[in-house]
Coordinates of C-alpha atoms and ligand atoms in Angstrom, one line a residue:
X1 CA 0.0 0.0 0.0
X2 CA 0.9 3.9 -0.7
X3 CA 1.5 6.1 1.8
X4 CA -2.3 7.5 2.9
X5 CA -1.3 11.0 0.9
X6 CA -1.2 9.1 -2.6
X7 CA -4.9 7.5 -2.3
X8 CA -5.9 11.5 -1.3
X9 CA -4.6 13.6 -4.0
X10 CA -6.7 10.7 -6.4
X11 CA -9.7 11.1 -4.5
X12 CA -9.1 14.6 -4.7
X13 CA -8.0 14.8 -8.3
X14 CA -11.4 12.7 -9.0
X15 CA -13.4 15.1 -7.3
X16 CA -12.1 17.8 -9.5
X17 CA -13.1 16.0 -12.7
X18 CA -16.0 15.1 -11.6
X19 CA -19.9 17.9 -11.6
X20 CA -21.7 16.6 -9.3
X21 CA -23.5 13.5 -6.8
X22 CA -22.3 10.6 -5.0
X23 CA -19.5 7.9 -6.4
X24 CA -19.6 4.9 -5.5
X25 CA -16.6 2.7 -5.8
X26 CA -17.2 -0.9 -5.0
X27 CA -14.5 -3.2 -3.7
X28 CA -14.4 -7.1 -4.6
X29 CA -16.1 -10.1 -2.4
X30 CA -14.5 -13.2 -1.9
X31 CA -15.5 -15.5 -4.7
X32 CA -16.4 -19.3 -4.1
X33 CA -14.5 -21.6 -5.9
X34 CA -16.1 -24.9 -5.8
X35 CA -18.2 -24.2 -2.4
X36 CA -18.7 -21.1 -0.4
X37 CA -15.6 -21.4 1.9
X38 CA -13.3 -22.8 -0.6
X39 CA -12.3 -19.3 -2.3
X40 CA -10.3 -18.1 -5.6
X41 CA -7.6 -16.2 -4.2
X42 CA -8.7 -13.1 -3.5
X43 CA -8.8 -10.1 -6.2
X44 CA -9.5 -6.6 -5.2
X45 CA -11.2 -4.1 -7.9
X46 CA -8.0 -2.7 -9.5
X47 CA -10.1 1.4 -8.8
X48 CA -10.7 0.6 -5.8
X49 CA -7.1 -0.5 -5.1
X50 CA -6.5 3.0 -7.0
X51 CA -7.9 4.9 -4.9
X52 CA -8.7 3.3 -1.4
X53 CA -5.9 1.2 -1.2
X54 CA -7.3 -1.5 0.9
X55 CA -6.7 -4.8 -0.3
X56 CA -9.5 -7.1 1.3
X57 CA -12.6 -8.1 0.6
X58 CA -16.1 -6.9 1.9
X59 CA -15.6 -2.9 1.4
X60 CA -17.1 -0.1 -0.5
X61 CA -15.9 3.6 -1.1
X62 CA -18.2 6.9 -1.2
X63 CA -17.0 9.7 -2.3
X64 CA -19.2 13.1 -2.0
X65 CA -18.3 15.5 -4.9
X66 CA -20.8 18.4 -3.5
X67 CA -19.2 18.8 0.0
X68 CA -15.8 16.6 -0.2
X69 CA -16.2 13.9 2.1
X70 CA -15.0 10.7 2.1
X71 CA -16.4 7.7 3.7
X72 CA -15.5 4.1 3.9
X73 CA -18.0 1.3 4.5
X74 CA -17.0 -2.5 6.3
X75 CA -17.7 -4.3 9.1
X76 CA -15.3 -4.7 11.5
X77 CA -14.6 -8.7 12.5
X78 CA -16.0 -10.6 15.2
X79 CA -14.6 -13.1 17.3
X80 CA -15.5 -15.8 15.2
X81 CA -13.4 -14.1 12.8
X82 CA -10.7 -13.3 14.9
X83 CA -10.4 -17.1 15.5
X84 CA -10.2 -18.1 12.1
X85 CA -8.0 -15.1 10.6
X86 CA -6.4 -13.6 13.5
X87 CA -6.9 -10.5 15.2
X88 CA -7.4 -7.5 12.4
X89 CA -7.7 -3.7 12.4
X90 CA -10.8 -1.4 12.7
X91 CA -12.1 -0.1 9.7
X92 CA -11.6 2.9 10.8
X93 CA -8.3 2.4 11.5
X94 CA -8.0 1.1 8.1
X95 CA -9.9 4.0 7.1
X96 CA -7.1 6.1 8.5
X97 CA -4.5 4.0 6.4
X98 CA -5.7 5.2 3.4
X99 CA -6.5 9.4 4.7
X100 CA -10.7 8.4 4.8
X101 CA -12.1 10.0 8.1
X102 CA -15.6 8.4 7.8
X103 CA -16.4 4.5 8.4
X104 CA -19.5 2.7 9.0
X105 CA -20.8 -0.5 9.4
X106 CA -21.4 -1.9 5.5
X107 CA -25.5 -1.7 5.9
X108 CA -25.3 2.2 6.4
X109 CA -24.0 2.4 2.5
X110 CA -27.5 1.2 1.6
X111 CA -28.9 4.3 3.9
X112 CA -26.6 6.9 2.5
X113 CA -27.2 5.7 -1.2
X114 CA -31.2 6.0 -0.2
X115 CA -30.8 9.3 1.1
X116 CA -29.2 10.1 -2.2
X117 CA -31.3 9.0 -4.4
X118 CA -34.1 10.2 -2.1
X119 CA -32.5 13.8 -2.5
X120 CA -32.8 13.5 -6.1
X121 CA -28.8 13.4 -6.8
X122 CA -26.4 11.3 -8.9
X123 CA -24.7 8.0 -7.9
X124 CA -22.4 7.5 -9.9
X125 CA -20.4 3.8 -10.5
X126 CA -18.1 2.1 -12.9
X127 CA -19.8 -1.0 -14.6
X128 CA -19.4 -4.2 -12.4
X129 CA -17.6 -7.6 -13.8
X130 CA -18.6 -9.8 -11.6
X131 CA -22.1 -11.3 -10.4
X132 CA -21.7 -9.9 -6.7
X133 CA -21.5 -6.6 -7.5
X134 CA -24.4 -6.4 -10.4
X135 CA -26.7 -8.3 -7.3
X136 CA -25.4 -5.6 -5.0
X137 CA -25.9 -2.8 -6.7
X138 CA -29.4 -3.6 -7.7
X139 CA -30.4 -3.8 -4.0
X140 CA -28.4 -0.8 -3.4
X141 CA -29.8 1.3 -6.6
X142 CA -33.1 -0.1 -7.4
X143 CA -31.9 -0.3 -11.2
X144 CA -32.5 -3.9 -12.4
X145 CA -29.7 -6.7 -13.0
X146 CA -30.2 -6.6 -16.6
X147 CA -29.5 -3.1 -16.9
X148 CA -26.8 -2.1 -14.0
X149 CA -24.3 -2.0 -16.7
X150 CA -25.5 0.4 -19.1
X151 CA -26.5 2.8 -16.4
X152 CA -22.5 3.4 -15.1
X153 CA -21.8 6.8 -15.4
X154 CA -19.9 7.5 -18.5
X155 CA -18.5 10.9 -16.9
X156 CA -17.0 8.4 -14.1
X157 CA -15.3 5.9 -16.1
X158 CA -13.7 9.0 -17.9
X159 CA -12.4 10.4 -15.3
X160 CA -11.2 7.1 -13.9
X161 CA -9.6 6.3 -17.2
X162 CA -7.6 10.2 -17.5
X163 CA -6.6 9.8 -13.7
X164 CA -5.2 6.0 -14.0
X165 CA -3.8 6.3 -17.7
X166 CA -0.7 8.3 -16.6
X167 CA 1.4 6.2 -14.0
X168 CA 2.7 8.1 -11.1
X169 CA 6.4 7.4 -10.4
X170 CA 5.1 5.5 -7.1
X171 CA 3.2 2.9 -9.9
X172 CA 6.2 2.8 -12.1
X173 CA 8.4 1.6 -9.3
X174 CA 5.6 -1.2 -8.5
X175 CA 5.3 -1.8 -12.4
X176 CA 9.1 -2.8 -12.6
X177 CA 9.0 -5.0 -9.7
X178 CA 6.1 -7.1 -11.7
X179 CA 8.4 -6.9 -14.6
X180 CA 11.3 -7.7 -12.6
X181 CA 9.3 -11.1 -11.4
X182 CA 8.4 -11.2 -15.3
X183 CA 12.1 -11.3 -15.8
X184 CA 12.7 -14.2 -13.7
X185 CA 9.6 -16.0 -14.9
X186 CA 11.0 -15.9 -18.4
X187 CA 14.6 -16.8 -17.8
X188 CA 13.3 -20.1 -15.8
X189 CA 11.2 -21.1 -18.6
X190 CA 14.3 -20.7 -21.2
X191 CA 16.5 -22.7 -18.6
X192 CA 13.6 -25.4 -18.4
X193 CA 12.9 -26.0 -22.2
X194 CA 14.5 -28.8 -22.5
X195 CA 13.4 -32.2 -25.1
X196 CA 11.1 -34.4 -22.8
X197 CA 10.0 -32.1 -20.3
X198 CA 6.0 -31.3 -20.2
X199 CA 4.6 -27.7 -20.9
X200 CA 2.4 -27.6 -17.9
X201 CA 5.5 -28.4 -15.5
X202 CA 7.1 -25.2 -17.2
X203 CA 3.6 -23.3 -16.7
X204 CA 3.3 -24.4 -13.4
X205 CA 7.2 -23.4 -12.6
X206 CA 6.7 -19.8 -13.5
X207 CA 3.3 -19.7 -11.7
X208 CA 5.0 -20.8 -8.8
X209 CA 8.1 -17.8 -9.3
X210 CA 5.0 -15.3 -9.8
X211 CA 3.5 -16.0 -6.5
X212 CA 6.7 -16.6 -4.8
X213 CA 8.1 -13.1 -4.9
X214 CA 4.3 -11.4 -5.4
X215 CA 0.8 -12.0 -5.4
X216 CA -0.2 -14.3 -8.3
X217 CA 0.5 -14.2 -11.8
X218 CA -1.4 -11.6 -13.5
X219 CA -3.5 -13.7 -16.3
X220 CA -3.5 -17.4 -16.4
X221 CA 0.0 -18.4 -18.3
X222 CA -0.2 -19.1 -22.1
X223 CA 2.2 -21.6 -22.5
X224 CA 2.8 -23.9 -25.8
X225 CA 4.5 -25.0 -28.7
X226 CA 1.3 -24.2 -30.5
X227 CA 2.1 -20.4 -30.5
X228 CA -0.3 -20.1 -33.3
X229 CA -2.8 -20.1 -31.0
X230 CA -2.9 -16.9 -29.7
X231 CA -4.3 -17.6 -26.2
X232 CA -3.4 -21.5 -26.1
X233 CA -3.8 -22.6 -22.1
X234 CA -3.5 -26.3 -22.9
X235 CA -0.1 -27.2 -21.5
X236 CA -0.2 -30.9 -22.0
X237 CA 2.4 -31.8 -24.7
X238 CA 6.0 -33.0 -23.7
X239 CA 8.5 -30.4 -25.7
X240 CA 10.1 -32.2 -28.7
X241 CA 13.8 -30.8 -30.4
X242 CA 13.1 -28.5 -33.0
X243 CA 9.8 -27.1 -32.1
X244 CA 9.5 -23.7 -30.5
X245 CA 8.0 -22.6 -27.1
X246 CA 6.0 -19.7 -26.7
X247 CA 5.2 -18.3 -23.8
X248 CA 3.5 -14.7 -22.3
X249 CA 3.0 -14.7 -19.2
X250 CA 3.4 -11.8 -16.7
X251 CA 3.2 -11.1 -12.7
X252 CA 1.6 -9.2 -10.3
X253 CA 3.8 -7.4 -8.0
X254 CA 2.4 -7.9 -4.3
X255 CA 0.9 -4.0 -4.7
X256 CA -1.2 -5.9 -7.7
X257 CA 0.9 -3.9 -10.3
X258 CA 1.4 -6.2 -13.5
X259 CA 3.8 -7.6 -16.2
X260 CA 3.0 -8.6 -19.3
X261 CA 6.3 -10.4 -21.3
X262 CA 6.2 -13.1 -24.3
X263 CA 9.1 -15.1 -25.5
X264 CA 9.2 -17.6 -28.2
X265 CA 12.3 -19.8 -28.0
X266 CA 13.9 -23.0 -29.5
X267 CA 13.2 -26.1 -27.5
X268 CA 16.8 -27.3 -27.0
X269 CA 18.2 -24.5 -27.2
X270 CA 19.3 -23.4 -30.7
X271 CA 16.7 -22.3 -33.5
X272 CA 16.5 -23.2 -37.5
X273 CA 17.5 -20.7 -39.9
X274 CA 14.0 -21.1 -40.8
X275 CA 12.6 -20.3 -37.4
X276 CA 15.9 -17.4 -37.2
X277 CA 14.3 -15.3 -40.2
X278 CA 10.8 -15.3 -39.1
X279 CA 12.1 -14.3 -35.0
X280 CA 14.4 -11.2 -36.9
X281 CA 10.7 -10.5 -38.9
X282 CA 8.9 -10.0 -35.3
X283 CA 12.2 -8.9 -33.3
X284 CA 12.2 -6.5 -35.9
X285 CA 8.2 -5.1 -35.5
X286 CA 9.3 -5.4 -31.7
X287 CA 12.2 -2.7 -31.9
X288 CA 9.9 -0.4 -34.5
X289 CA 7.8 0.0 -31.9
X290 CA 9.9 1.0 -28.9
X291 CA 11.5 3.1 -31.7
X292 CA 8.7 5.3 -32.9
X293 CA 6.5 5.2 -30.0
X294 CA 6.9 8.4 -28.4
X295 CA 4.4 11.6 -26.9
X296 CA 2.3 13.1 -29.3
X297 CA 1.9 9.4 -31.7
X298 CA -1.3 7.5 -31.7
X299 CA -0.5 3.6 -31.0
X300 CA -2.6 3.2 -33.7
X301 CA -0.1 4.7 -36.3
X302 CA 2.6 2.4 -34.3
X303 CA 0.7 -0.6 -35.1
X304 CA 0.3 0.4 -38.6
X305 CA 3.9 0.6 -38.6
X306 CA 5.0 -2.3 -37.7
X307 CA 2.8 -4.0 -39.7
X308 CA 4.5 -2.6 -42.7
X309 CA 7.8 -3.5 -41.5
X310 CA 6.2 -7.3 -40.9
X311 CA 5.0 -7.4 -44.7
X312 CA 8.1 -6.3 -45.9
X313 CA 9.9 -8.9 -43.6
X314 CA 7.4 -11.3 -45.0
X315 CA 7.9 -10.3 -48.5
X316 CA 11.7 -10.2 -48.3
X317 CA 10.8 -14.0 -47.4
X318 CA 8.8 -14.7 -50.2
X319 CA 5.7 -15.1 -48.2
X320 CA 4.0 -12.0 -49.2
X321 CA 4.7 -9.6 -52.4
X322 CA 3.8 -6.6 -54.0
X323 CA 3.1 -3.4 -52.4
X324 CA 4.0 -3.1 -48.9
X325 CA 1.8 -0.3 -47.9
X326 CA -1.1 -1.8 -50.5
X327 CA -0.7 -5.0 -48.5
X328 CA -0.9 -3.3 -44.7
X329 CA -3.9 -0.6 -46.3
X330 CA -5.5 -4.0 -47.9
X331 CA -5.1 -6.0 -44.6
X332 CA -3.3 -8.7 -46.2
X333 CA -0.6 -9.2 -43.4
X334 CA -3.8 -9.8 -40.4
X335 CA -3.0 -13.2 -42.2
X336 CA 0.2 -13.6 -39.9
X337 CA -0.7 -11.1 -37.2
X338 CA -4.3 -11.4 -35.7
X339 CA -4.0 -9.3 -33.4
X340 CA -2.9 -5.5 -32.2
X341 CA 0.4 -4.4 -31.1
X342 CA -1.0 -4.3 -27.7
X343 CA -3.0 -2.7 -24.5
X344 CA -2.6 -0.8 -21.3
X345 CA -0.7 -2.3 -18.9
X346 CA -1.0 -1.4 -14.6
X347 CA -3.3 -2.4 -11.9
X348 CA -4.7 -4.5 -14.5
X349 CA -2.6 -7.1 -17.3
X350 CA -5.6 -4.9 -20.6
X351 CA -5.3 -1.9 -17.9
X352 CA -9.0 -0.9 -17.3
X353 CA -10.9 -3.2 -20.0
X354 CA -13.6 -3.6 -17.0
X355 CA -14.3 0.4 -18.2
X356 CA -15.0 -0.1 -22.2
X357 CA -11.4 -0.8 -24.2
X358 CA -13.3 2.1 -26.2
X359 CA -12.6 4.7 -23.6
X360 CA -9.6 3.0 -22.5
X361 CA -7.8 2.5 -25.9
X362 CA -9.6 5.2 -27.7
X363 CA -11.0 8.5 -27.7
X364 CA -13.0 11.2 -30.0
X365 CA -9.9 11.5 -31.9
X366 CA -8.7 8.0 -32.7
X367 CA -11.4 5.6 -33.5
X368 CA -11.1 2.2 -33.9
X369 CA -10.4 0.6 -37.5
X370 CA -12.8 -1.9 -38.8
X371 CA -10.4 -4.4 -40.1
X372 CA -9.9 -7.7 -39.3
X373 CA -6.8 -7.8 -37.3
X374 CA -5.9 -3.9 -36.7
X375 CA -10.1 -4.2 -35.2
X376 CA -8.6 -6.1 -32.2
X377 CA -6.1 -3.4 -31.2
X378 CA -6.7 -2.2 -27.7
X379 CA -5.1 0.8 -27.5
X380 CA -5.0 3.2 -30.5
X381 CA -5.0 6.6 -29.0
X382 CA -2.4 9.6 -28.7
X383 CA 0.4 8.3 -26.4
X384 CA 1.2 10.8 -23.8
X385 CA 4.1 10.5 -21.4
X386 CA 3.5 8.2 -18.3
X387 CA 1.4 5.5 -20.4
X388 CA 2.8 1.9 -19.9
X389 CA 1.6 0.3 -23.0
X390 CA 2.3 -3.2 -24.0
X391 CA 4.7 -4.0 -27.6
X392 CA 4.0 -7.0 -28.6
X393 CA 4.2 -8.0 -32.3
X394 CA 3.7 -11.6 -33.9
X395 CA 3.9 -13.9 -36.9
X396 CA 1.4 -16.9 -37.2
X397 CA 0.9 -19.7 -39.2
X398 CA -2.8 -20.4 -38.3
X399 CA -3.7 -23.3 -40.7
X400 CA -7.5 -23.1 -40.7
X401 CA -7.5 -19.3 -41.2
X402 CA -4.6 -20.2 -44.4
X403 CA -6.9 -22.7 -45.5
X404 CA -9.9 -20.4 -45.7
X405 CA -8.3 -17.3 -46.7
X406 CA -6.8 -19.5 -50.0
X407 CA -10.1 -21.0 -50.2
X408 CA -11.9 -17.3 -50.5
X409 CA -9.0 -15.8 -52.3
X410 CA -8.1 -13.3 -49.8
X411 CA -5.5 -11.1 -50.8
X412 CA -4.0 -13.0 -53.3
X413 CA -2.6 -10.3 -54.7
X414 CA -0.3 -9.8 -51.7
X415 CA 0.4 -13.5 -50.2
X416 CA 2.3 -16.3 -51.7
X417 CA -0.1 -18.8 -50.4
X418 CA 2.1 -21.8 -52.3
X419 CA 4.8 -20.8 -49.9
X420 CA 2.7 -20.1 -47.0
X421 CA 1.1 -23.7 -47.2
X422 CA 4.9 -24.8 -46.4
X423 CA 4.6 -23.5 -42.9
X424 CA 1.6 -24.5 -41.9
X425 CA 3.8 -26.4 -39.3
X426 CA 5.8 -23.5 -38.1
X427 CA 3.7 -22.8 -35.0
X428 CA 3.7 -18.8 -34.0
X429 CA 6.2 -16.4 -32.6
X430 CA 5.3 -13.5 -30.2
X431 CA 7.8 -10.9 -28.7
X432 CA 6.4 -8.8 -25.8
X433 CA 8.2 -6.1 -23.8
X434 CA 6.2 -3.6 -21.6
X435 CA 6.9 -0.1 -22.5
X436 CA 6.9 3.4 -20.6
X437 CA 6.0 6.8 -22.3
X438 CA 8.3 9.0 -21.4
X439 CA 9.6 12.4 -22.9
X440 CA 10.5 12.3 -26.5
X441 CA 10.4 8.5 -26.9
X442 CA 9.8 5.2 -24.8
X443 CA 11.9 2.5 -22.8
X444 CA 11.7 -0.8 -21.7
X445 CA 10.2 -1.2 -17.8
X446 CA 12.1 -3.7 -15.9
X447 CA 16.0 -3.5 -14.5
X448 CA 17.2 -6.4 -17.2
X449 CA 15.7 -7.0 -20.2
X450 CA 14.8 -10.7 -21.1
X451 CA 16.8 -12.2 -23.6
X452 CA 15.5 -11.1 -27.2
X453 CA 17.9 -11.3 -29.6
X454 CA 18.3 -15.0 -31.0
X455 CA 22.5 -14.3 -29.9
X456 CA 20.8 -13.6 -26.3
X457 CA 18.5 -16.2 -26.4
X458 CA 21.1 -19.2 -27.7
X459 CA 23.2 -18.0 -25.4
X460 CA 21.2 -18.2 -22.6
X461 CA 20.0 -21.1 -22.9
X462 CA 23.3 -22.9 -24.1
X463 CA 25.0 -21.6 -20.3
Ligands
LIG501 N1 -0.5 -11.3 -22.7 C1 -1.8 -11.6 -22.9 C2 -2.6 -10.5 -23.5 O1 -2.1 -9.5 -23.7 O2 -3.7 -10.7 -23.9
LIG502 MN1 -0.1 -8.5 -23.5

């Protein structure tokens, strides 16, 4: 947790975005795994982390944008709870923690939203993710289940999203501890890809690292030598010579900060030349980006970037021809990347996607493109300095999209599908570094950067 003077100036800084009313800012439950007392780990809500700081379940914020006051709602335990947990502080000690003066037992939030609503003013909340919260705040609000999403307040997640877009230098500390977890989560993996040994114990390795030196890891890991499937969570093949791994898979630092990192390496150690020209292709995208991503550029025009350096790669390779810029304008190279250059990255792995990736990742300025591939970019807006944004290029041979984009005819102006159908066995190859906005250009977050280069990464892996 922050010192109680961080979690103020927020509250305070919300306050002067905001008109008018009541916000409400709901912290998590526990959640029951597979019966009521047998719980996920707990997750708090990543605002309410940002701006009460408490990281346990059972608590709500109120914050009074007419006359100022904060208040913090939770019940304090009782013995039964002292015997199972341990003695634990007030709320309103907790209150205190986090510069709050008012608590109250958890029941008198439903009497002061009442009296709001009563008094004819605004409550405003961010749209709720999970079950709990929608049932709660239909018996706190009145508005049915069904709709409790589409009445958040618009005005609220805007704010939310200006205040938590730009990292504070507190955040950016906590940032590079996840990626210094990342760091070690990566370099284990490369020491463990070894002929014979299963992807899950690999998967389960790094998980273990992740919670080791933090809290947990911050999505669950994608680990496989099917790195053509973009998410693949099925870890259950033994690693075979020749083949590569891919793996993204980040941490969350104990403050719930996150990483985000992908490598794709040789299993045993040293790759093809084959494998060698498509890595430089994506290594290549990879360095683009950190490059030309700077204050004042919309990630949008960085993805659009990269994917012109990716056709040409492509073409140089005899997998695509003609006209670069025809060929990224057409959409032809979404053949080989599916996907956008990447998202957000802080209290959350997609930072804020519980908000709308429309408000998060764009704004009246930058819209999204409709195009299959560049449609799934998550962040496209202006960068400004103090963004952490994710960088995170890739090349895939997906063989049922090959099959039915030959089949349709797609682009064949552009793609050298004869030569493409010769690596439908290639698998996939992501490259994802986490990236910091700062004046005039960008760097890497974490003290040591993984191993990138193929040099690095033989190396490595040959010690
Ligand atoms: N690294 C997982 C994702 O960005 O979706
Ligand atoms: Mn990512």
């Amino acid at each position: 947790m922050f010192d109680a003077s961080i979690y103020k100036n927020r509250r305070l800084r919300l306050k002067e975005k905001m008109q008018n009313g009541l916000v409400l800012i709901l912290g998590n439950g526990e959640a029951p795994a597979n019966y009521t007392d047998n719980t996920y780990k707990f997750r708090q809500d990543s605002s309410f982390l940002y701006f009460f700081g408490l990281n346990m379940p059972g608590f709500a914020g109120v914050i009074d944008i007419d006359s100022g006051e904060e208040y913090l709602f939770g019940n304090d335990v009782d013995m039964d709870d002292i015997i199972w947990m341990g003695p634990q502080p007030l709320v309103k000690e907790l209150a205190a923690r986090v510069g709050v003066v008012h608590s109250a037992p958890f029941a008198q939030l439903a009497v002061c939203l009442k009296t709001a609503i009563a008094q004819g003013r605004r409550i405003h909340y961010l749209p709720p993710y999970r079950y709990r919260n929608v049932l709660l705040l239909e018996d706190l609000l009145g508005i049915h289940s069904a709709f409790v999403k589409e009445y958040a307040s618009l005005e609220l997640i805007q704010a939310v999203v200006a205040l938590r877009s730009v990292k504070e230098a507190c955040e950016i500390e906590e940032i590079t501890k996840a990626c210094n977890i990342g760091y070690e989560m990566h370099t284990a993996a490369m020491r463990n890809c070894k002929p014979g040994v299963k992807e899950q114990y690999i998967a389960g390795l790094i998980e273990g690292i992740a919670a080791s030196y933090g809290s947990m890891v911050s999505f669950p890991v994608i680990l496989s030598q099917h790195g053509e499937t973009l998410h693949n969570h099925d870890h259950s093949q033994l690693l075979q010579e020749g083949r590569l791994m891919l793996t993204d898979a980040g941490a969350e630092a104990e403050s719930n900060y996150c990483s985000d990192f992908t490598r794709t390496i040789p299993v045993g150690g040293k790759f093809t030349s084959r494998q060698k020209e498509v890595y430089n292709v994506v290594l290549a995208c990879n360095n683009k980006a950190i490059e030309i991503a700077k204050p004042g550029v919309t990630y949008q025009y960085v993805h659009l970037e990269i994917c012109k350096v990716l056709a040409q790669g492509l073409k140089d390779l005899e997998l695509m021809k003609g006209n670069v810029e025809e060929a990224v304008a057409a959409g032809a190279h979404a053949l080989f990347m599916p996907h956008g250059l990447g998202h957000m990255m802080g209290l959350d792995v997609h930072d804020m996607e519980d908000l709308g990736q429309i408000y998060v990742g764009y704004d009246d300025e930058t819209r999204p493109i409709n195009q299959f591939g560049t449609s799934s970019l998550r962040m496209g807006r202006r960068l400004q300095e103090g963004f952490v944004i994710t960088d995170e290029p890739g090349c895939y041979f997906i063989p049922a999209l090959i099959d039915q984009w030959r089949e349709q005819g797609m682009h064949k102006e552009f793609l050298n599908y004869d030569k493409i159908e010769t690596f439908k066995d290639f698998g996939g190859i992501r490259i994802e570094d986490d990236i910091l906005i700062i004046p005039g250009g960008s760097r890497f977050l974490g003290d040591k950067r993984t191993p990138v280069t193929v040099e690095e990464i033989e190396t490595f892996m040959g010690a």
